[in-house]
DNA sequence: CGCATAATTGATAATGGTCAACTAAGGTGG
DNA sequence: CCACCTTAGTTGACCATTATCAATTATGCG
């Protein structure tokens, strides 16, 4: 028996894809060189600055977008302006709504982001041809469902400090591979964090100060956070 | 051109399925008589009383269950016992986690329920053979994701009255087909409603009393609710 | 009919929100 | 390169909403 490769060989893989951080994960991880080359030709790489709206609620969707770098926030607003962030997408997540003609959320760049825009019909054709791809996209939707439900617990049952600790833990484990300690830039402003946690910016700020006073985190600058002991932060998540 | 039928003809459909309220919806709606007969033979109809645990968190899953009647609540608990209901399943929803070996939530009968238990491998074989079925199951997962996100807005950004009104509106539109008025039994106890809304039972009770005092709802008995004007209830949802 | 449980109501406390003043930080032009 | 200016974030004082604790009242079942 031959050694089994982890992923499809890179021989025919386009150079751009080889350098892409999302290459071996997400939807690209299940495609071979020829399929990637095909998709690459029909898609478009773009950079969007933090804050830019990517997809409006209730707007027709004509493209999917693969997140290559940065963080995208998905949010919903009530008529009177109250806003709730309902999800965060990191590389290599796929942005867009399979089998729907319109979005039920609005998407905006939380940090500066690099995207790979794939026209709706192109990706859907690829899905029809590759069961692995369709399966992968379905698995992402199921993972997003798990994450949404996990977050419902945070929103419904946790205190303000626990909410902030949970958010920091989420980002720390996403941005920094280290198991014990972490040191990272927050991809969201205080206002976005507040909208994600169902709090006000003042409360977010106070709880960050509290965690800092307790020695659970360090705040190097407004955006820069250090976590000397992830297990201790974990304990504050409720 | 011939008249197009809404669903597959009933000629070969098993009698039990013909009488099933979920017959033309959910996963059964995409199966023909032969497929239904096959699934029927390999599945088992059971009745479970309100309160009974159906599936524990982090337990291996060996069966799916189609909800035929009643309401199932999906919930998560924190170590210290705080609980959050993260989803409600009505007929003809499918209960279970596609492509996962263990559940991330626990499921319990909120009201008395009738279920159709389908062994995991049986349904997964059927999915592999019917793209329509796989598609249908994926669509349900996407709908559940939408519902979860919708509820995140309620949990994170709505006031106590708005939460209670939103819950009543959800149930009213599910249990009663009427467009203007509704009259229904609550499938959940006050404790379950509180766990769904991220409130205490006392607050739920107070807000129900408030809505009653405002004439938005009538409370015939603890479980029986009347809504003279759904549009007015809708206004209270924030 | 009585009992056990579920729900309501009231009094009080705590958590987080609001409004306002102040401070840090990052970007631009002199 | 630094000073200024704008914006984002922090902190404080006070208030509102919801939680907590306790007592009372329905309701549905045996």
Coordinates of C-alpha atoms (C1' of nucleotides) in Angstrom, one line a residue:
Chain A
X1 CA 0.0 0.0 0.0
X2 CA 1.2 3.5 -0.9
X3 CA 1.5 6.4 1.5
X4 CA -1.7 8.3 1.5
X5 CA -1.4 12.0 0.9
X6 CA -3.2 14.4 3.1
X7 CA -4.3 16.6 0.3
X8 CA -4.5 16.5 -3.5
X9 CA -1.0 17.0 -5.0
X10 CA 0.0 20.5 -5.8
X11 CA 1.5 19.8 -9.2
X12 CA -1.3 21.4 -11.3
X13 CA -2.3 23.9 -8.7
X14 CA -2.2 27.5 -9.9
X15 CA 0.5 29.6 -8.2
X16 CA -2.0 32.1 -6.8
X17 CA -3.8 29.3 -5.0
X18 CA -0.5 27.7 -3.8
X19 CA 0.2 31.0 -1.9
X20 CA -3.3 31.3 -0.6
X21 CA -3.7 30.7 3.1
X22 CA -7.1 29.0 2.4
X23 CA -5.5 26.6 -0.1
X24 CA -5.7 23.4 2.0
X25 CA -8.8 24.2 4.0
X26 CA -12.3 25.2 3.3
X27 CA -13.8 24.6 -0.1
X28 CA -10.5 24.8 -1.9
X29 CA -9.1 21.9 0.1
X30 CA -11.4 19.5 -1.7
X31 CA -10.6 20.6 -5.2
X32 CA -7.8 19.3 -7.5
X33 CA -5.5 21.4 -9.6
X34 CA -7.8 21.5 -12.7
X35 CA -10.8 22.4 -10.7
X36 CA -8.9 25.2 -8.9
X37 CA -7.6 26.5 -12.1
X38 CA -11.1 26.6 -13.5
X39 CA -12.5 28.4 -10.5
X40 CA -9.5 30.8 -10.4
X41 CA -10.2 31.9 -13.9
X42 CA -13.8 32.6 -13.2
X43 CA -13.3 34.3 -9.8
X44 CA -11.8 37.6 -8.8
X45 CA -9.5 38.5 -6.0
X46 CA -10.4 41.7 -4.2
X47 CA -9.3 43.6 -1.1
X48 CA -11.8 45.5 1.1
X49 CA -11.0 47.9 3.9
X50 CA -12.4 47.5 7.4
X51 CA -15.9 48.7 7.7
X52 CA -16.9 48.2 4.1
X53 CA -20.3 46.7 3.5
X54 CA -20.0 43.4 1.5
X55 CA -23.6 42.2 1.3
X56 CA -26.8 43.9 2.4
X57 CA -29.6 42.2 4.2
X58 CA -32.5 41.2 1.8
X59 CA -30.4 42.0 -1.2
X60 CA -30.2 39.6 -4.1
X61 CA -26.9 37.6 -4.0
X62 CA -25.0 37.1 -7.2
X63 CA -21.6 36.1 -5.8
X64 CA -20.1 33.9 -3.1
X65 CA -16.9 35.0 -1.5
X66 CA -14.1 32.9 0.0
X67 CA -12.4 34.7 2.9
X68 CA -8.6 34.6 2.3
X69 CA -7.6 37.0 5.1
X70 CA -9.3 39.0 7.8
X71 CA -12.6 38.8 9.5
X72 CA -16.1 39.4 8.2
X73 CA -19.0 40.1 10.5
X74 CA -22.6 39.0 9.7
X75 CA -25.2 41.2 11.4
X76 CA -28.9 41.9 11.6
X77 CA -30.6 45.1 12.5
X78 CA -34.0 45.9 14.1
X79 CA -36.0 48.8 12.5
X80 CA -35.0 51.1 15.3
X81 CA -31.4 50.6 14.7
X82 CA -30.5 48.1 17.4
X83 CA -27.9 45.8 15.9
X84 CA -26.8 42.2 16.6
X85 CA -23.7 40.6 15.1
X86 CA -24.9 37.0 14.4
X87 CA -21.6 35.5 13.2
X88 CA -18.0 36.0 12.4
X89 CA -16.3 34.5 9.3
X90 CA -12.6 33.8 9.3
X91 CA -10.4 32.5 6.5
X92 CA -11.1 30.1 4.8
X93 CA -14.8 30.4 5.4
X94 CA -17.2 30.8 2.5
X95 CA -19.4 33.8 2.5
X96 CA -22.8 33.4 0.9
X97 CA -26.1 31.6 1.1
X98 CA -26.3 28.2 -0.8
X99 CA -29.6 27.8 -2.6
X100 CA -31.0 31.1 -1.6
X101 CA -31.6 34.1 -3.9
X102 CA -31.3 36.6 -1.2
X103 CA -29.3 37.1 2.0
X104 CA -30.9 37.1 5.4
X105 CA -28.0 38.9 7.0
X106 CA -25.8 41.8 6.1
X107 CA -22.0 41.2 5.8
X108 CA -19.3 43.8 6.4
X109 CA -15.5 43.7 6.6
X110 CA -14.7 43.8 10.4
X111 CA -11.0 44.1 9.6
X112 CA -9.3 44.7 6.3
X113 CA -10.1 41.5 4.3
X114 CA -8.9 39.7 1.1
X115 CA -11.7 37.9 -0.7
X116 CA -12.0 35.6 -3.6
X117 CA -15.3 36.4 -5.3
X118 CA -16.9 33.5 -7.1
X119 CA -20.1 34.1 -9.2
X120 CA -23.1 32.3 -7.8
X121 CA -23.7 30.2 -10.9
X122 CA -20.0 29.2 -11.2
X123 CA -19.9 27.8 -7.6
X124 CA -23.3 26.1 -8.0
X125 CA -22.1 24.4 -11.2
X126 CA -19.0 23.2 -9.4
X127 CA -21.2 21.9 -6.6
X128 CA -23.3 20.0 -9.0
X129 CA -20.2 18.4 -10.4
X130 CA -18.4 17.7 -7.2
X131 CA -20.2 15.8 -4.4
X132 CA -17.2 16.5 -2.2
X133 CA -17.6 20.2 -2.7
X134 CA -21.3 20.1 -2.0
X135 CA -20.6 18.0 1.1
X136 CA -17.9 20.5 2.3
X137 CA -20.3 23.4 1.9
X138 CA -23.0 21.6 3.8
X139 CA -20.5 20.8 6.6
X140 CA -19.6 24.5 6.9
X141 CA -23.3 25.4 7.2
X142 CA -23.7 22.8 10.0
X143 CA -20.6 24.1 11.8
X144 CA -22.1 27.6 11.5
X145 CA -25.3 26.3 13.1
X146 CA -23.3 24.8 16.0
X147 CA -21.5 28.1 16.5
X148 CA -24.7 30.1 16.4
X149 CA -26.2 27.8 19.0
X150 CA -23.1 28.0 21.1
X151 CA -23.3 31.8 21.0
X152 CA -27.0 31.7 21.9
X153 CA -25.9 30.3 25.3
X154 CA -23.5 33.2 25.7
X155 CA -26.1 35.8 24.7
X156 CA -28.9 34.3 26.8
X157 CA -27.2 33.0 29.9
X158 CA -23.8 34.6 30.5
X159 CA -22.9 37.7 32.5
X160 CA -21.1 40.7 31.0
X161 CA -17.6 39.5 32.1
X162 CA -18.3 36.0 30.9
X163 CA -19.4 37.3 27.5
X164 CA -16.3 39.4 27.1
X165 CA -14.1 36.5 28.3
X166 CA -15.8 34.2 25.8
X167 CA -15.3 36.6 23.0
X168 CA -11.6 37.0 23.8
X169 CA -11.2 33.2 24.1
X170 CA -12.9 32.8 20.7
X171 CA -10.5 35.3 19.0
X172 CA -7.4 34.0 20.9
X173 CA -8.0 30.4 19.8
X174 CA -8.6 31.6 16.2
X175 CA -5.7 34.0 15.8
X176 CA -3.0 32.3 17.7
X177 CA -2.2 28.6 17.4
X178 CA -0.5 28.5 20.8
X179 CA -2.2 26.4 23.4
X180 CA -1.3 28.2 26.7
X181 CA -0.7 31.8 25.9
X182 CA -1.9 34.2 23.2
X183 CA -1.0 37.6 21.8
X184 CA -3.1 39.1 19.1
X185 CA -4.9 42.1 17.6
X186 CA -8.6 42.3 18.1
X187 CA -10.2 42.2 14.6
X188 CA -13.3 44.1 15.9
X189 CA -13.9 47.6 17.4
X190 CA -15.5 47.9 20.8
X191 CA -18.7 48.8 19.1
X192 CA -18.7 45.6 17.0
X193 CA -17.7 43.6 20.1
X194 CA -20.7 45.1 21.9
X195 CA -23.0 44.3 19.0
X196 CA -21.7 40.7 19.1
X197 CA -22.2 40.3 22.8
X198 CA -25.5 42.1 23.2
X199 CA -23.9 44.8 25.4
X200 CA -23.0 48.5 25.2
X201 CA -19.5 49.7 24.4
X202 CA -19.1 51.0 27.9
X203 CA -19.8 47.7 29.5
X204 CA -17.4 45.9 27.1
X205 CA -14.8 48.5 28.1
X206 CA -15.4 48.0 31.8
X207 CA -15.2 44.3 31.6
X208 CA -12.0 44.4 29.6
X209 CA -10.6 46.7 32.4
X210 CA -11.8 44.3 35.0
X211 CA -10.1 41.3 33.3
X212 CA -6.9 43.3 33.0
X213 CA -7.1 44.3 36.7
X214 CA -7.5 40.6 37.6
X215 CA -4.4 39.8 35.5
X216 CA -6.3 37.5 33.2
X217 CA -5.4 39.7 30.1
X218 CA -3.0 42.4 29.2
X219 CA -4.0 45.4 27.1
X220 CA -0.9 46.7 25.2
X221 CA -3.0 49.1 23.1
X222 CA -6.7 49.4 22.5
X223 CA -6.5 46.6 19.8
X224 CA -3.6 44.6 21.2
X225 CA -4.4 41.9 23.7
X226 CA -2.1 39.4 25.5
X227 CA -3.4 36.3 27.4
X228 CA -0.7 34.9 29.6
X229 CA -2.7 31.8 30.5
X230 CA -5.5 30.7 28.2
X231 CA -6.8 28.2 30.8
X232 CA -7.4 31.0 33.3
X233 CA -9.3 33.0 30.6
X234 CA -11.3 29.9 29.9
X235 CA -12.4 29.7 33.5
X236 CA -13.9 33.2 33.2
X237 CA -16.1 32.1 30.3
X238 CA -18.7 30.6 32.7
Chain B
X1 CA -49.9 19.8 -21.2
X2 CA -51.2 17.9 -18.3
X3 CA -52.0 19.3 -14.9
X4 CA -48.8 19.3 -12.8
X5 CA -49.3 17.5 -9.4
X6 CA -48.0 19.3 -6.3
X7 CA -46.5 16.1 -4.9
X8 CA -45.7 12.6 -5.8
X9 CA -49.0 10.6 -6.4
X10 CA -50.3 8.8 -3.3
X11 CA -51.1 5.5 -5.0
X12 CA -48.2 3.5 -3.6
X13 CA -47.9 5.4 -0.4
X14 CA -48.3 3.3 2.8
X15 CA -51.5 4.0 4.7
X16 CA -49.6 5.0 7.8
X17 CA -47.7 7.7 5.9
X18 CA -50.9 8.9 4.2
X19 CA -52.4 9.7 7.6
X20 CA -49.1 11.3 8.8
X21 CA -49.3 15.1 9.2
X22 CA -45.7 15.2 7.9
X23 CA -46.5 13.3 4.8
X24 CA -46.2 16.2 2.3
X25 CA -43.6 18.2 4.0
X26 CA -40.2 17.8 5.4
X27 CA -38.1 14.9 4.2
X28 CA -41.1 12.7 3.4
X29 CA -42.4 15.2 0.9
X30 CA -39.5 14.4 -1.5
X31 CA -39.9 10.6 -1.4
X32 CA -42.1 8.5 -3.6
X33 CA -44.3 5.6 -2.5
X34 CA -41.7 2.9 -2.8
X35 CA -39.1 5.0 -0.9
X36 CA -41.6 5.7 1.8
X37 CA -42.6 2.1 2.1
X38 CA -38.9 1.1 2.4
X39 CA -38.2 3.8 5.1
X40 CA -41.4 2.9 6.9
X41 CA -40.3 -0.7 7.2
X42 CA -37.0 0.2 8.7
X43 CA -38.2 2.9 11.0
X44 CA -40.2 2.9 14.2
X45 CA -43.1 5.0 15.4
X46 CA -43.0 6.0 19.1
X47 CA -44.8 8.4 21.4
X48 CA -42.9 10.3 24.1
X49 CA -44.4 12.2 27.0
X50 CA -43.6 15.8 27.7
X51 CA -40.3 16.3 29.5
X52 CA -38.7 13.1 28.4
X53 CA -35.1 13.3 27.3
X54 CA -34.7 12.2 23.7
X55 CA -31.0 12.8 23.0
X56 CA -28.2 13.8 25.4
X57 CA -25.5 16.3 24.7
X58 CA -22.2 14.7 23.7
X59 CA -23.9 11.3 23.3
X60 CA -23.3 9.2 20.3
X61 CA -26.3 9.4 17.9
X62 CA -27.6 6.2 16.3
X63 CA -30.9 7.4 15.1
X64 CA -32.6 10.3 13.4
X65 CA -36.2 11.2 14.4
X66 CA -38.8 12.8 12.3
X67 CA -41.2 14.9 14.4
X68 CA -44.8 13.9 13.5
X69 CA -46.6 15.8 16.3
X70 CA -45.6 18.0 19.1
X71 CA -42.6 20.2 19.9
X72 CA -39.0 19.2 20.7
X73 CA -36.7 21.6 22.5
X74 CA -33.0 21.6 21.8
X75 CA -30.9 22.9 24.7
X76 CA -27.4 23.4 26.1
X77 CA -26.3 23.7 29.7
X78 CA -23.4 25.4 31.3
X79 CA -21.5 23.4 34.0
X80 CA -23.2 25.4 36.8
X81 CA -26.6 24.4 35.5
X82 CA -27.6 27.5 33.6
X83 CA -29.6 26.4 30.6
X84 CA -30.4 27.9 27.2
X85 CA -32.9 26.5 24.8
X86 CA -31.2 26.9 21.4
X87 CA -34.0 25.7 19.1
X88 CA -37.5 24.3 18.8
X89 CA -38.4 21.6 16.4
X90 CA -42.0 21.2 15.1
X91 CA -43.5 18.7 12.8
X92 CA -42.2 17.8 10.2
X93 CA -38.7 18.7 11.3
X94 CA -36.0 16.1 11.3
X95 CA -34.1 15.7 14.5
X96 CA -30.5 14.6 14.4
X97 CA -27.1 15.7 13.1
X98 CA -26.2 14.9 9.6
X99 CA -22.6 13.6 9.2
X100 CA -21.8 13.8 12.9
X101 CA -21.3 11.0 15.3
X102 CA -22.3 12.9 18.3
X103 CA -24.8 15.5 19.2
X104 CA -23.8 19.0 20.3
X105 CA -27.1 19.7 22.0
X106 CA -29.5 17.8 24.1
X107 CA -33.1 17.2 22.9
X108 CA -36.2 16.7 25.0
X109 CA -39.9 16.5 24.4
X110 CA -41.3 19.9 25.2
X111 CA -44.9 18.7 24.7
X112 CA -46.1 15.1 24.2
X113 CA -44.6 14.1 20.9
X114 CA -45.0 11.5 18.2
X115 CA -41.7 10.5 16.4
X116 CA -40.7 8.4 13.5
X117 CA -37.3 6.9 14.5
X118 CA -35.0 6.2 11.6
X119 CA -31.7 4.4 12.1
X120 CA -28.7 6.6 11.2
X121 CA -27.4 4.3 8.5
X122 CA -30.8 3.8 7.0
X123 CA -31.3 7.5 6.5
X124 CA -27.8 8.1 5.3
X125 CA -28.1 5.3 2.7
X126 CA -31.4 6.9 1.5
X127 CA -29.5 10.3 1.3
X128 CA -26.8 8.8 -0.8
X129 CA -29.4 7.4 -3.2
X130 CA -31.6 10.5 -3.4
X131 CA -30.1 13.8 -4.2
X132 CA -33.5 15.4 -3.5
X133 CA -33.5 14.0 0.0
X134 CA -29.9 15.2 0.7
X135 CA -30.8 18.6 -0.7
X136 CA -33.9 18.7 1.5
X137 CA -32.0 17.9 4.6
X138 CA -29.4 20.5 3.8
X139 CA -32.2 23.1 3.3
X140 CA -33.5 22.3 6.8
X141 CA -30.1 22.9 8.3
X142 CA -29.9 26.2 6.5
X143 CA -33.3 27.1 7.8
X144 CA -32.3 26.2 11.3
X145 CA -29.2 28.5 10.9
X146 CA -31.5 31.3 9.8
X147 CA -33.8 30.7 12.8
X148 CA -30.8 30.5 15.2
X149 CA -29.5 33.9 13.9
X150 CA -32.9 35.4 14.1
X151 CA -33.1 34.3 17.7
X152 CA -29.7 35.7 18.5
X153 CA -31.1 39.2 17.7
X154 CA -33.9 38.5 20.2
X155 CA -31.5 37.2 22.9
X156 CA -29.0 40.0 22.4
X157 CA -31.0 43.1 21.7
X158 CA -34.6 42.8 22.7
X159 CA -36.2 43.8 26.0
X160 CA -38.1 41.3 28.2
X161 CA -41.5 42.2 26.8
X162 CA -40.2 42.1 23.3
X163 CA -38.7 38.7 23.9
X164 CA -42.0 37.3 25.3
X165 CA -44.0 38.9 22.5
X166 CA -41.6 37.4 19.9
X167 CA -42.0 34.0 21.5
X168 CA -45.7 34.2 21.4
X169 CA -45.7 35.4 17.8
X170 CA -43.4 32.4 16.9
X171 CA -45.8 29.9 18.5
X172 CA -48.9 31.6 17.2
X173 CA -47.8 31.5 13.6
X174 CA -46.7 27.9 14.0
X175 CA -49.8 26.5 15.7
X176 CA -52.5 28.5 14.1
X177 CA -52.8 29.0 10.4
X178 CA -55.0 32.1 10.8
X179 CA -53.6 35.3 9.6
X180 CA -55.2 37.9 11.9
X181 CA -56.0 36.1 15.1
X182 CA -54.8 33.0 17.0
X183 CA -55.9 30.8 19.8
X184 CA -53.5 28.1 20.9
X185 CA -51.9 26.0 23.7
X186 CA -48.3 26.9 24.7
X187 CA -46.2 23.9 24.0
X188 CA -43.7 25.0 26.7
X189 CA -43.8 25.5 30.4
X190 CA -42.8 29.0 31.8
X191 CA -39.4 27.5 32.8
X192 CA -38.8 26.4 29.2
X193 CA -39.9 29.7 27.9
X194 CA -37.6 31.4 30.3
X195 CA -34.7 29.2 29.1
X196 CA -35.5 29.9 25.5
X197 CA -35.6 33.7 26.1
X198 CA -32.7 34.1 28.5
X199 CA -35.0 35.3 31.3
X200 CA -36.3 34.0 34.6
X201 CA -39.7 32.5 35.0
X202 CA -40.8 35.4 37.1
X203 CA -40.0 37.9 34.4
X204 CA -41.7 35.8 31.7
X205 CA -44.8 35.7 33.9
X206 CA -44.7 39.5 34.5
X207 CA -44.4 40.3 30.8
X208 CA -47.3 37.9 30.0
X209 CA -49.4 39.7 32.6
X210 CA -48.3 43.0 31.1
X211 CA -49.3 42.0 27.5
X212 CA -52.6 40.7 28.9
X213 CA -53.2 44.0 30.8
X214 CA -52.5 45.8 27.5
X215 CA -55.1 43.7 25.7
X216 CA -52.6 42.3 23.3
X217 CA -53.2 38.7 24.5
X218 CA -55.8 36.8 26.5
X219 CA -54.7 34.1 29.0
X220 CA -57.6 31.6 29.2
X221 CA -55.6 29.3 31.4
X222 CA -51.8 29.1 32.1
X223 CA -51.3 27.2 28.9
X224 CA -54.1 28.7 26.7
X225 CA -53.4 31.9 24.9
X226 CA -55.6 34.0 22.6
X227 CA -54.3 36.7 20.3
X228 CA -57.1 38.9 19.0
X229 CA -54.9 40.8 16.6
X230 CA -51.6 39.3 15.5
X231 CA -50.5 42.6 13.9
X232 CA -50.7 44.2 17.3
X233 CA -48.6 41.4 18.8
X234 CA -46.1 41.8 16.0
X235 CA -45.7 45.5 16.9
X236 CA -44.6 44.4 20.4
X237 CA -41.8 42.3 19.0
X238 CA -39.4 45.2 18.6
Chain C
dC1 C1' -62.0 17.3 46.7
dG2 C1' -57.5 17.8 48.2
dC3 C1' -52.8 17.8 47.0
dA4 C1' -48.6 18.8 44.5
dT5 C1' -46.8 21.5 41.1
dA6 C1' -46.7 25.5 38.3
dA7 C1' -47.5 30.2 37.9
dT8 C1' -48.2 34.8 39.7
dT9 C1' -47.3 38.8 42.4
dG10 C1' -44.6 41.7 45.6
dA11 C1' -40.4 43.7 47.8
dT12 C1' -35.7 44.4 47.3
dA13 C1' -31.1 43.9 45.2
dA14 C1' -27.8 43.6 41.5
dT15 C1' -26.4 44.0 36.9
dG16 C1' -25.9 46.5 33.1
dG17 C1' -27.5 50.9 30.6
dT18 C1' -27.4 55.9 30.0
dC19 C1' -25.3 60.3 29.9
dA20 C1' -21.4 62.9 30.4
dA21 C1' -16.6 64.1 31.0
dC22 C1' -12.1 62.8 30.1
dT23 C1' -8.0 60.3 27.9
dA24 C1' -5.5 57.7 24.5
dA25 C1' -4.2 56.8 19.9
dG26 C1' -3.6 57.2 15.2
dG27 C1' -3.4 60.0 11.0
dT28 C1' -2.5 64.4 8.6
dG29 C1' -0.4 68.6 7.5
dG30 C1' 2.8 72.1 8.8
Chain D
dC1 C1' 9.2 64.8 12.9
dC2 C1' 6.1 66.7 15.8
dA3 C1' 1.8 69.1 17.0
dC4 C1' -2.8 69.1 16.4
dC5 C1' -7.1 67.2 15.6
dT6 C1' -10.4 63.6 15.2
dT7 C1' -12.1 59.5 16.6
dA8 C1' -12.2 55.5 19.6
dG9 C1' -12.0 54.1 24.1
dT10 C1' -12.2 54.6 29.2
dT11 C1' -14.1 56.0 33.5
dG12 C1' -17.5 57.9 36.7
dA13 C1' -22.2 59.0 38.6
dC14 C1' -26.7 57.8 38.4
dC15 C1' -30.8 55.2 36.7
dA16 C1' -33.7 51.4 34.7
dT17 C1' -34.5 46.8 34.0
dT18 C1' -34.4 42.4 35.3
dA19 C1' -32.9 39.0 38.9
dT20 C1' -33.6 37.2 43.5
dC21 C1' -36.1 35.8 47.4
dA22 C1' -40.4 35.0 49.5
dA23 C1' -45.3 34.6 49.9
dT24 C1' -49.6 33.6 47.6
dT25 C1' -52.7 31.7 44.2
dA26 C1' -54.1 28.8 40.2
dT27 C1' -54.5 24.5 37.9
dG28 C1' -54.6 20.0 36.8
dC29 C1' -54.4 15.3 38.4
dG30 C1' -55.3 11.3 41.3

